[in-house]
CSV table of C-alpha atoms in Angstrom, one decimal:
chain,number,residue,atom,x,y,z
A,1,MET,CA,86.4,42.9,39.4
A,2,ALA,CA,84.4,44.6,41.7
A,3,ALA,CA,83.8,44.1,46.0
A,4,THR,CA,80.6,43.5,45.1
A,5,ASP,CA,80.8,41.0,42.2
A,6,ILE,CA,79.4,37.7,42.5
A,7,LEU,CA,81.5,34.7,41.3
A,8,PRO,CA,78.8,32.7,39.1
A,9,ASP,CA,78.5,29.0,38.9
A,10,LYS,CA,79.2,26.5,37.4
A,11,LYS,CA,76.1,25.7,35.7
A,12,TYR,CA,76.5,29.9,34.1
A,13,THR,CA,80.1,29.4,32.8
A,14,ALA,CA,79.1,25.3,30.9
A,15,SER,CA,76.5,27.1,29.4
A,16,LEU,CA,77.9,29.9,27.7
A,17,GLN,CA,80.9,27.8,27.1
A,18,THR,CA,78.1,25.4,25.0
A,19,GLU,CA,76.6,28.4,23.2
A,20,VAL,CA,79.9,30.2,22.7
A,21,ASP,CA,81.2,26.6,21.2
A,22,ALA,CA,77.9,26.3,19.0
A,23,ALA,CA,78.6,29.7,17.5
A,24,PHE,CA,82.1,28.9,16.8
A,25,LEU,CA,81.2,25.2,15.2
A,26,TYR,CA,78.3,27.0,13.0
A,27,GLU,CA,80.9,30.2,11.8
A,28,ARG,CA,83.6,27.1,11.0
A,29,ILE,CA,80.8,25.2,9.3
A,30,ALA,CA,79.2,27.6,7.6
A,31,ALA,CA,83.1,28.8,6.4
A,32,ALA,CA,83.6,26.0,4.4
A,33,GLU,CA,79.7,24.8,3.3
A,34,GLU,CA,80.2,25.5,-0.5
A,35,VAL,CA,76.6,25.9,-1.3
A,36,PRO,CA,75.4,29.6,-0.3
A,37,ALA,CA,71.5,28.6,1.0
A,38,ILE,CA,73.1,26.0,3.3
A,39,ALA,CA,76.1,28.4,4.4
A,40,SER,CA,73.8,31.4,5.0
A,41,MET,CA,71.2,29.0,7.4
A,42,PHE,CA,74.6,28.0,9.3
A,43,ARG,CA,76.0,32.0,9.5
A,44,GLU,CA,72.3,32.8,11.1
A,45,LEU,CA,72.3,29.6,13.2
A,46,GLY,CA,76.0,31.4,14.6
A,47,ALA,CA,74.1,35.0,14.9
A,48,ILE,CA,71.1,33.1,16.8
A,49,GLU,CA,73.7,31.9,19.5
A,50,HIS,CA,76.1,34.9,19.0
A,51,GLU,CA,72.5,36.7,20.6
A,52,HIS,CA,72.2,34.2,23.1
A,53,VAL,CA,75.7,34.8,24.7
A,54,THR,CA,75.4,38.6,24.6
A,55,LYS,CA,72.2,38.6,26.6
A,56,MET,CA,73.0,35.3,29.1
A,57,GLU,CA,76.5,37.6,30.1
A,58,ALA,CA,73.9,40.9,30.1
A,59,GLY,CA,71.7,38.8,32.0
A,60,LEU,CA,74.2,37.5,34.4
A,61,ARG,CA,76.2,41.2,34.4
A,62,SER,CA,73.5,43.0,36.0
A,63,LYS,CA,72.7,40.4,38.7
A,64,GLY,CA,76.5,40.8,39.7
A,65,ILE,CA,77.5,37.7,38.2
A,66,ALA,CA,81.4,38.6,37.4
A,67,ILE,CA,81.6,36.5,34.2
A,68,ALA,CA,83.9,36.7,31.1
A,69,LEU,CA,83.6,35.5,27.7
A,70,PRO,CA,85.4,32.3,27.2
A,71,PRO,CA,87.2,31.5,23.7
A,72,PRO,CA,85.7,27.9,21.7
A,73,SER,CA,86.8,25.5,24.1
A,74,TRP,CA,89.2,22.3,23.9
A,75,ARG,CA,86.3,20.3,22.1
A,76,ALA,CA,85.2,22.6,19.8
A,77,ARG,CA,88.2,23.5,18.3
A,78,MET,CA,89.0,19.3,18.1
A,79,LEU,CA,85.8,19.5,16.5
A,80,ASP,CA,87.0,21.9,13.8
A,81,ARG,CA,90.0,20.4,13.3
A,82,ILE,CA,87.9,16.8,12.6
A,83,GLY,CA,85.8,19.1,10.9
A,84,LYS,CA,89.1,20.6,8.3
A,85,VAL,CA,90.4,17.4,7.5
A,86,PHE,CA,87.5,15.0,7.4
A,87,GLY,CA,84.4,16.9,6.6
A,88,TYR,CA,82.0,18.8,8.2
A,89,GLY,CA,79.9,16.0,8.1
A,90,TYR,CA,80.1,14.8,12.4
A,91,VAL,CA,80.5,18.3,13.3
A,92,ILE,CA,77.1,19.0,11.7
A,93,GLY,CA,75.4,15.8,13.7
A,94,VAL,CA,77.6,16.8,16.9
A,95,LEU,CA,75.2,19.9,16.4
A,96,LEU,CA,72.4,18.3,15.6
A,97,ASP,CA,72.3,16.2,18.2
A,98,THR,CA,72.4,18.0,20.9
A,99,GLU,CA,70.3,21.9,19.8
A,100,LYS,CA,66.9,20.6,21.1
A,101,SER,CA,68.6,19.7,24.4
A,102,ILE,CA,70.2,23.0,24.6
A,103,THR,CA,66.8,25.0,24.4
A,104,ASN,CA,65.5,22.5,26.7
A,105,ALA,CA,68.3,23.2,29.0
A,106,GLN,CA,67.3,27.2,28.9
A,107,LEU,CA,63.9,26.8,29.0
A,108,THR,CA,63.7,24.7,32.5
A,109,GLN,CA,66.9,27.3,33.9
A,110,LYS,CA,64.6,29.8,33.0
A,111,GLU,CA,61.3,28.8,34.6
A,112,LYS,CA,63.1,27.9,37.4
A,113,SER,CA,64.0,31.4,37.8
A,114,HIS,CA,61.3,32.9,36.6
A,115,ILE,CA,62.5,34.6,33.6
A,116,PRO,CA,59.6,35.0,31.1
A,117,ILE,CA,60.6,33.5,28.5
A,118,SER,CA,60.8,35.1,24.8
A,119,GLY,CA,60.5,32.5,22.3
A,120,ASP,CA,64.2,33.6,21.4
A,121,GLU,CA,65.4,30.2,23.2
A,122,ALA,CA,64.0,27.6,19.8
A,123,ASN,CA,64.7,29.9,17.4
A,124,HIS,CA,67.3,27.2,15.8
A,125,VAL,CA,65.5,24.7,16.1
A,126,LYS,CA,62.5,25.8,14.0
A,127,ILE,CA,65.0,27.0,11.9
A,128,LEU,CA,65.8,24.1,11.1
A,129,GLN,CA,62.2,22.3,11.4
A,130,THR,CA,61.0,24.9,8.8
A,131,LEU,CA,64.1,23.5,6.7
A,132,LEU,CA,63.5,19.8,7.1
A,133,ASN,CA,59.7,21.2,5.8
A,134,ASN,CA,60.6,22.3,2.9
A,135,LYS,CA,59.3,25.9,3.8
A,136,SER,CA,62.5,27.7,3.2
A,137,LYS,CA,64.5,28.9,-0.1
A,138,VAL,CA,66.7,25.7,0.5
A,139,THR,CA,65.9,23.6,-2.6
A,140,GLY,CA,65.2,19.3,-1.5
A,141,GLU,CA,68.7,19.0,-2.8
A,142,HIS,CA,70.1,20.9,-0.6
A,143,LEU,CA,68.4,19.6,2.0
A,144,SER,CA,69.7,16.1,1.3
A,145,ARG,CA,73.0,16.9,1.3
A,146,ILE,CA,72.1,18.8,4.6
A,147,GLU,CA,70.1,15.3,5.8
A,148,GLY,CA,73.0,12.8,4.2
A,149,LYS,CA,75.9,14.6,5.6
A,150,HIS,CA,74.0,13.8,9.5
A,151,ARG,CA,73.2,10.5,8.3
A,152,THR,CA,76.4,8.9,7.2
A,153,ILE,CA,78.8,10.9,8.6
A,154,GLY,CA,77.0,11.3,12.5
A,155,GLY,CA,80.0,10.6,14.1
A,156,ASN,CA,79.9,6.8,13.6
A,157,ALA,CA,83.4,6.2,12.1
A,158,LEU,CA,85.1,8.4,15.0
A,159,ARG,CA,82.8,6.6,18.1
A,160,ALA,CA,84.7,3.3,16.5
A,161,ALA,CA,87.6,3.9,15.9
A,162,VAL,CA,87.8,5.2,19.9
A,163,LEU,CA,85.9,2.3,21.3
A,164,GLY,CA,88.1,-0.1,18.8
A,165,ALA,CA,91.4,1.3,20.6
A,166,ASN,CA,89.4,1.4,24.0
A,167,ASP,CA,88.4,-2.5,23.5
A,168,GLY,CA,92.2,-3.6,23.0
A,169,LEU,CA,93.1,-1.9,25.1
A,170,VAL,CA,91.2,-3.3,28.0
A,171,SER,CA,91.4,-6.5,26.9
A,172,ASN,CA,94.1,-7.0,26.9
A,173,MET,CA,95.8,-4.7,29.2
A,174,SER,CA,93.7,-7.6,31.4
A,175,LEU,CA,94.5,-10.3,30.0
A,176,VAL,CA,98.4,-9.3,30.1
A,177,MET,CA,97.9,-8.3,33.9
A,178,GLY,CA,96.3,-11.8,34.4
A,179,VAL,CA,99.2,-13.2,33.4
A,180,ALA,CA,101.7,-11.0,34.7
A,181,GLY,CA,100.6,-12.1,38.1
A,182,ALA,CA,100.5,-15.9,37.7
A,183,THR,CA,104.4,-15.1,36.5
A,184,GLU,CA,105.5,-11.6,38.2
A,185,GLY,CA,105.8,-10.4,35.2
A,186,GLN,CA,108.0,-13.6,33.7
A,187,SER,CA,108.3,-15.7,31.4
A,188,GLY,CA,105.3,-15.7,28.3
A,189,VAL,CA,103.7,-12.7,29.4
A,190,LEU,CA,104.7,-10.5,26.0
A,191,LEU,CA,103.5,-14.3,24.3
A,192,ALA,CA,100.2,-14.1,25.8
A,193,GLY,CA,100.2,-10.3,24.9
A,194,MET,CA,100.6,-10.9,21.5
A,195,ALA,CA,98.2,-13.4,21.3
A,196,GLY,CA,95.6,-11.5,22.3
A,197,LEU,CA,96.2,-9.0,20.6
A,198,LEU,CA,96.5,-11.3,17.2
A,199,ALA,CA,92.8,-12.9,18.6
A,200,GLY,CA,91.4,-9.3,19.8
A,201,ALA,CA,91.9,-8.0,16.2
A,202,LEU,CA,91.1,-10.3,14.1
A,203,SER,CA,87.7,-11.5,16.2
A,204,MET,CA,87.2,-7.2,16.1
A,205,ALA,CA,87.9,-7.3,12.1
A,206,LEU,CA,86.0,-10.6,11.0
A,207,GLY,CA,83.2,-9.5,12.7
A,208,GLU,CA,82.5,-5.6,11.2
A,209,TRP,CA,83.5,-7.3,8.1
A,210,ILE,CA,80.3,-9.6,8.7
A,211,SER,CA,78.4,-6.5,10.1
A,212,VAL,CA,78.5,-4.2,7.2
A,213,LYS,CA,78.4,-7.3,4.4
A,214,SER,CA,75.2,-9.1,6.0
A,215,SER,CA,73.4,-5.1,6.4
A,216,GLN,CA,74.6,-4.8,2.5
A,217,GLU,CA,73.5,-7.6,1.7
A,218,LEU,CA,70.2,-7.5,3.4
A,219,TYR,CA,70.0,-3.2,1.8
A,220,GLU,CA,70.1,-4.6,-1.4
A,221,ARG,CA,68.2,-7.5,-1.5
A,222,GLN,CA,65.5,-5.6,-0.2
A,223,MET,CA,65.7,-2.8,-2.3
A,224,ALA,CA,65.6,-4.9,-5.9
A,225,LEU,CA,62.2,-6.2,-4.0
A,226,GLU,CA,61.1,-2.7,-4.3
A,227,MET,CA,62.0,-2.0,-7.5
A,228,LEU,CA,59.8,-5.2,-8.9
A,229,GLU,CA,57.3,-4.2,-7.0
A,230,ILE,CA,57.4,-0.7,-9.0
A,231,GLU,CA,57.9,-2.4,-12.1
A,232,THR,CA,55.0,-4.9,-11.9
A,233,ASN,CA,52.6,-3.6,-9.6
A,234,PRO,CA,52.4,0.5,-10.5
A,235,GLU,CA,49.4,1.7,-9.4
A,236,GLY,CA,49.8,0.1,-6.0
A,237,GLU,CA,53.0,1.4,-5.5
A,238,LYS,CA,52.5,5.0,-6.3
A,239,ARG,CA,49.5,4.4,-3.9
A,240,GLU,CA,52.2,3.5,-1.7
A,241,LEU,CA,53.4,7.1,-2.4
A,242,ALA,CA,50.4,9.5,-2.3
A,243,LEU,CA,50.5,7.6,1.5
A,244,ILE,CA,54.1,8.8,2.0
A,245,TYR,CA,53.7,12.9,0.5
A,246,MET,CA,50.3,12.1,2.8
A,247,ALA,CA,52.0,11.3,5.7
A,248,LYS,CA,54.3,14.5,5.8
A,249,GLY,CA,51.1,16.8,5.9
A,250,ILE,CA,50.1,17.3,2.2
A,251,PRO,CA,47.2,17.5,0.7
A,252,GLU,CA,45.4,14.3,-0.8
A,253,ALA,CA,45.1,15.9,-3.9
A,254,GLN,CA,48.3,17.3,-4.2
A,255,ALA,CA,50.2,14.4,-2.9
A,256,HIS,CA,48.3,11.9,-5.5
A,257,GLN,CA,49.2,14.3,-7.9
A,258,MET,CA,53.1,14.6,-6.7
A,259,ALA,CA,52.7,10.1,-7.0
A,260,ASP,CA,51.6,10.9,-10.6
A,261,ALA,CA,54.6,12.6,-11.3
A,262,ALA,CA,57.1,10.1,-9.1
A,263,ILE,CA,56.1,7.0,-10.7
A,264,GLN,CA,57.1,8.2,-14.1
A,265,ASP,CA,60.3,8.1,-13.0
A,266,THR,CA,61.0,4.7,-12.1
A,267,GLU,CA,65.3,5.5,-10.9
A,268,HIS,CA,63.4,8.6,-8.6
A,269,ALA,CA,59.8,6.1,-7.4
A,270,HIS,CA,62.4,3.7,-6.3
A,271,GLU,CA,65.4,6.6,-4.2
A,272,ILE,CA,61.9,7.8,-3.1
A,273,LEU,CA,60.6,4.2,-1.5
A,274,VAL,CA,63.8,3.3,-0.3
A,275,LYS,CA,63.8,6.2,1.6
A,276,GLU,CA,60.8,6.6,3.0
A,277,GLU,CA,59.6,3.0,3.0
A,278,LEU,CA,62.5,0.8,3.7
A,279,GLY,CA,64.0,4.1,6.2
A,280,ILE,CA,67.2,2.8,3.8
A,281,ASN,CA,69.8,5.1,3.4
A,282,ALA,CA,71.3,4.7,-0.1
A,283,GLU,CA,74.7,6.2,1.0
A,284,GLU,CA,75.8,3.5,3.7
A,285,LEU,CA,75.9,0.9,0.8
A,286,LYS,CA,78.6,2.9,-0.3
A,287,GLY,CA,81.4,1.7,1.7
A,288,SER,CA,84.0,-1.7,1.8
A,289,ALA,CA,83.3,-4.1,4.2
A,290,TRP,CA,87.4,-4.9,3.6
A,291,GLU,CA,87.9,-1.2,4.6
A,292,ALA,CA,85.8,-1.4,8.0
A,293,ALA,CA,87.4,-4.7,8.5
A,294,ILE,CA,90.7,-3.2,8.2
A,295,ALA,CA,90.4,0.5,10.4
A,296,SER,CA,89.1,-1.8,13.4
A,297,PHE,CA,92.7,-4.7,13.1
A,298,ILE,CA,94.4,-1.6,12.8
A,299,LEU,CA,92.2,0.1,15.7
A,300,PHE,CA,91.8,-2.9,18.6
A,301,ALA,CA,96.0,-3.5,17.5
A,302,ILE,CA,96.9,0.5,18.7
A,303,GLY,CA,95.0,0.5,22.0
A,304,ALA,CA,96.1,-3.2,22.6
A,305,ILE,CA,99.8,-2.9,21.9
A,306,LEU,CA,100.5,0.0,24.5
A,307,PRO,CA,100.0,-2.9,27.5
A,308,VAL,CA,102.1,-5.1,26.1
A,309,ILE,CA,105.4,-2.8,25.0
A,310,PRO,CA,107.4,-2.9,28.6
A,311,PHE,CA,107.7,-6.6,28.0
A,312,PHE,CA,109.7,-6.6,24.5
A,313,TYR,CA,112.5,-4.9,26.8
A,314,THR,CA,112.0,-5.7,30.3
A,315,SER,CA,110.2,-8.4,32.9
A,316,GLY,CA,109.3,-8.7,36.4
A,317,TYR,CA,107.2,-5.7,38.0
A,318,ALA,CA,109.3,-3.3,36.3
A,319,ALA,CA,107.7,-4.0,32.8
A,320,ILE,CA,104.1,-4.9,35.6
A,321,PHE,CA,104.6,-0.9,36.8
A,322,GLN,CA,105.2,0.7,33.3
A,323,SER,CA,102.8,-1.2,31.4
A,324,LEU,CA,100.0,0.0,34.3
A,325,GLY,CA,101.4,3.8,32.8
A,326,PHE,CA,101.2,3.0,29.6
A,327,SER,CA,97.9,1.5,30.1
A,328,ALA,CA,96.7,4.4,32.5
A,329,ALA,CA,98.2,7.2,29.8
A,330,GLY,CA,96.4,5.4,27.2
A,331,LEU,CA,92.7,5.1,28.9
A,332,PHE,CA,93.3,8.6,29.9
A,333,VAL,CA,93.3,9.4,25.8
A,334,ILE,CA,90.6,7.7,25.0
A,335,GLY,CA,88.9,9.2,28.0
A,336,ALA,CA,89.1,12.6,26.3
A,337,ALA,CA,88.5,11.3,22.9
A,338,ILE,CA,85.3,10.4,24.2
A,339,THR,CA,84.3,13.8,25.7
A,340,LEU,CA,83.9,15.0,22.1
A,341,PHE,CA,80.8,12.8,22.5
A,342,THR,CA,79.7,13.6,25.6
A,343,GLY,CA,80.7,17.1,26.0
A,344,LYS,CA,81.7,16.6,29.5
A,345,SER,CA,85.3,17.3,30.9
A,346,ILE,CA,88.6,16.5,29.4
A,347,TRP,CA,90.0,15.4,33.5
A,348,PHE,CA,86.5,14.0,34.7
A,349,SER,CA,86.2,11.5,31.5
A,350,GLY,CA,89.5,10.8,31.4
A,351,PHE,CA,90.3,10.1,35.2
A,352,ARG,CA,86.9,8.2,34.7
A,353,GLN,CA,88.5,5.5,32.0
A,354,VAL,CA,92.0,4.7,33.8
A,355,LEU,CA,89.6,3.9,37.3
A,356,PHE,CA,88.0,1.7,35.2
A,357,GLY,CA,90.7,-0.1,33.6
A,358,LEU,CA,93.1,-0.1,36.2
A,359,ALA,CA,89.8,-1.6,38.2
A,360,ALA,CA,89.8,-4.2,36.2
A,361,ALA,CA,93.0,-5.1,35.9
A,362,ALA,CA,93.5,-5.6,39.2
A,363,ILE,CA,91.3,-7.6,39.3
A,364,THR,CA,92.8,-10.3,36.6
A,365,PHE,CA,96.4,-9.5,38.2
A,366,GLY,CA,94.3,-10.8,41.5
A,367,ILE,CA,93.2,-14.0,39.7
A,368,GLY,CA,96.4,-14.5,38.1
A,369,LYS,CA,98.2,-14.2,41.2
A,370,LEU,CA,96.3,-16.5,43.1
A,371,LEU,CA,96.2,-19.1,40.0
A,372,GLY,CA,99.6,-18.8,39.8
A,373,VAL,CA,100.6,-19.9,43.6
A,374,SER,CA,97.9,-22.5,43.3
A,375,ILE,CA,99.2,-24.1,40.7
A,376,ALA,CA,102.9,-23.3,42.3
A,377,GLY,CA,101.9,-24.8,44.9
């Protein structure tokens, strides 16, 4: 580094890392995509991100700011691994959900620095908007595939996994520490911990089963009513289809022609009305309520077992401190996993989770201690 070089501000390195990660992930998605038109679109988005990286690096160096291109971050590599195992639908969701915020951040930074806006900042957003408006060579079938991946996978399963384990860990750790405070880690802690694990896991599983099942039943009823309306009042439904097309900016005459063609195929008309009028994604109805319930049970139990483990082989304050150690490690891992959604620092997110979790444990331990002394007295 030259003597005149200036160390980069954290905001520059963070922005550069974001662009590097986006380029890396777009390339990985393109490599895994089977449809050539969609793969080409993601390669183009990756090229745009590489262009942003090059321009940002050159701009910083012209100001004498020392900067080195970072490799893809831990978060980006982890998202790529998730994509390889579970499919890249969630990764696409992460990228699409952050594109506008990245563009806005770039524009704001340029305005503050009085740097002219070139128009390249929003290239990736423009490409996606063009695709969604069906003005490119990508077919409607391909667009539905992209939208389906985004909507159905979109991170919900991963969020549910992380949050389920977090709920199990924090709630059972608080219960275990409360009982340990009252008994000084002696009799009853293991029983209370296992009872809390089973009660919480069963409650989570039942709640998840009811949630998925009731949503499916509601949507199925709405879809059945929509099909009945098509069969009993095709003219009225045809007018609704035309209005939907016009709301998308299609000229009135063309919208009515498209509605006439669509209503000839009852299943196709039903699919359009279910998606556009009811806002129901049929893919979401394919999920199993039992699978969701079992997954919730297991994930809650994984988190809830950590603070209980030491009480299987020891007791007293040795078990209490080990329980806190196991719990703190679990909380840090959960906090690190949350960065997949937030993009925050692993250390910041991990230690924040540990701090909040241990604070809850300290409160319940203190309450248990007071109650134990009161009962003993």
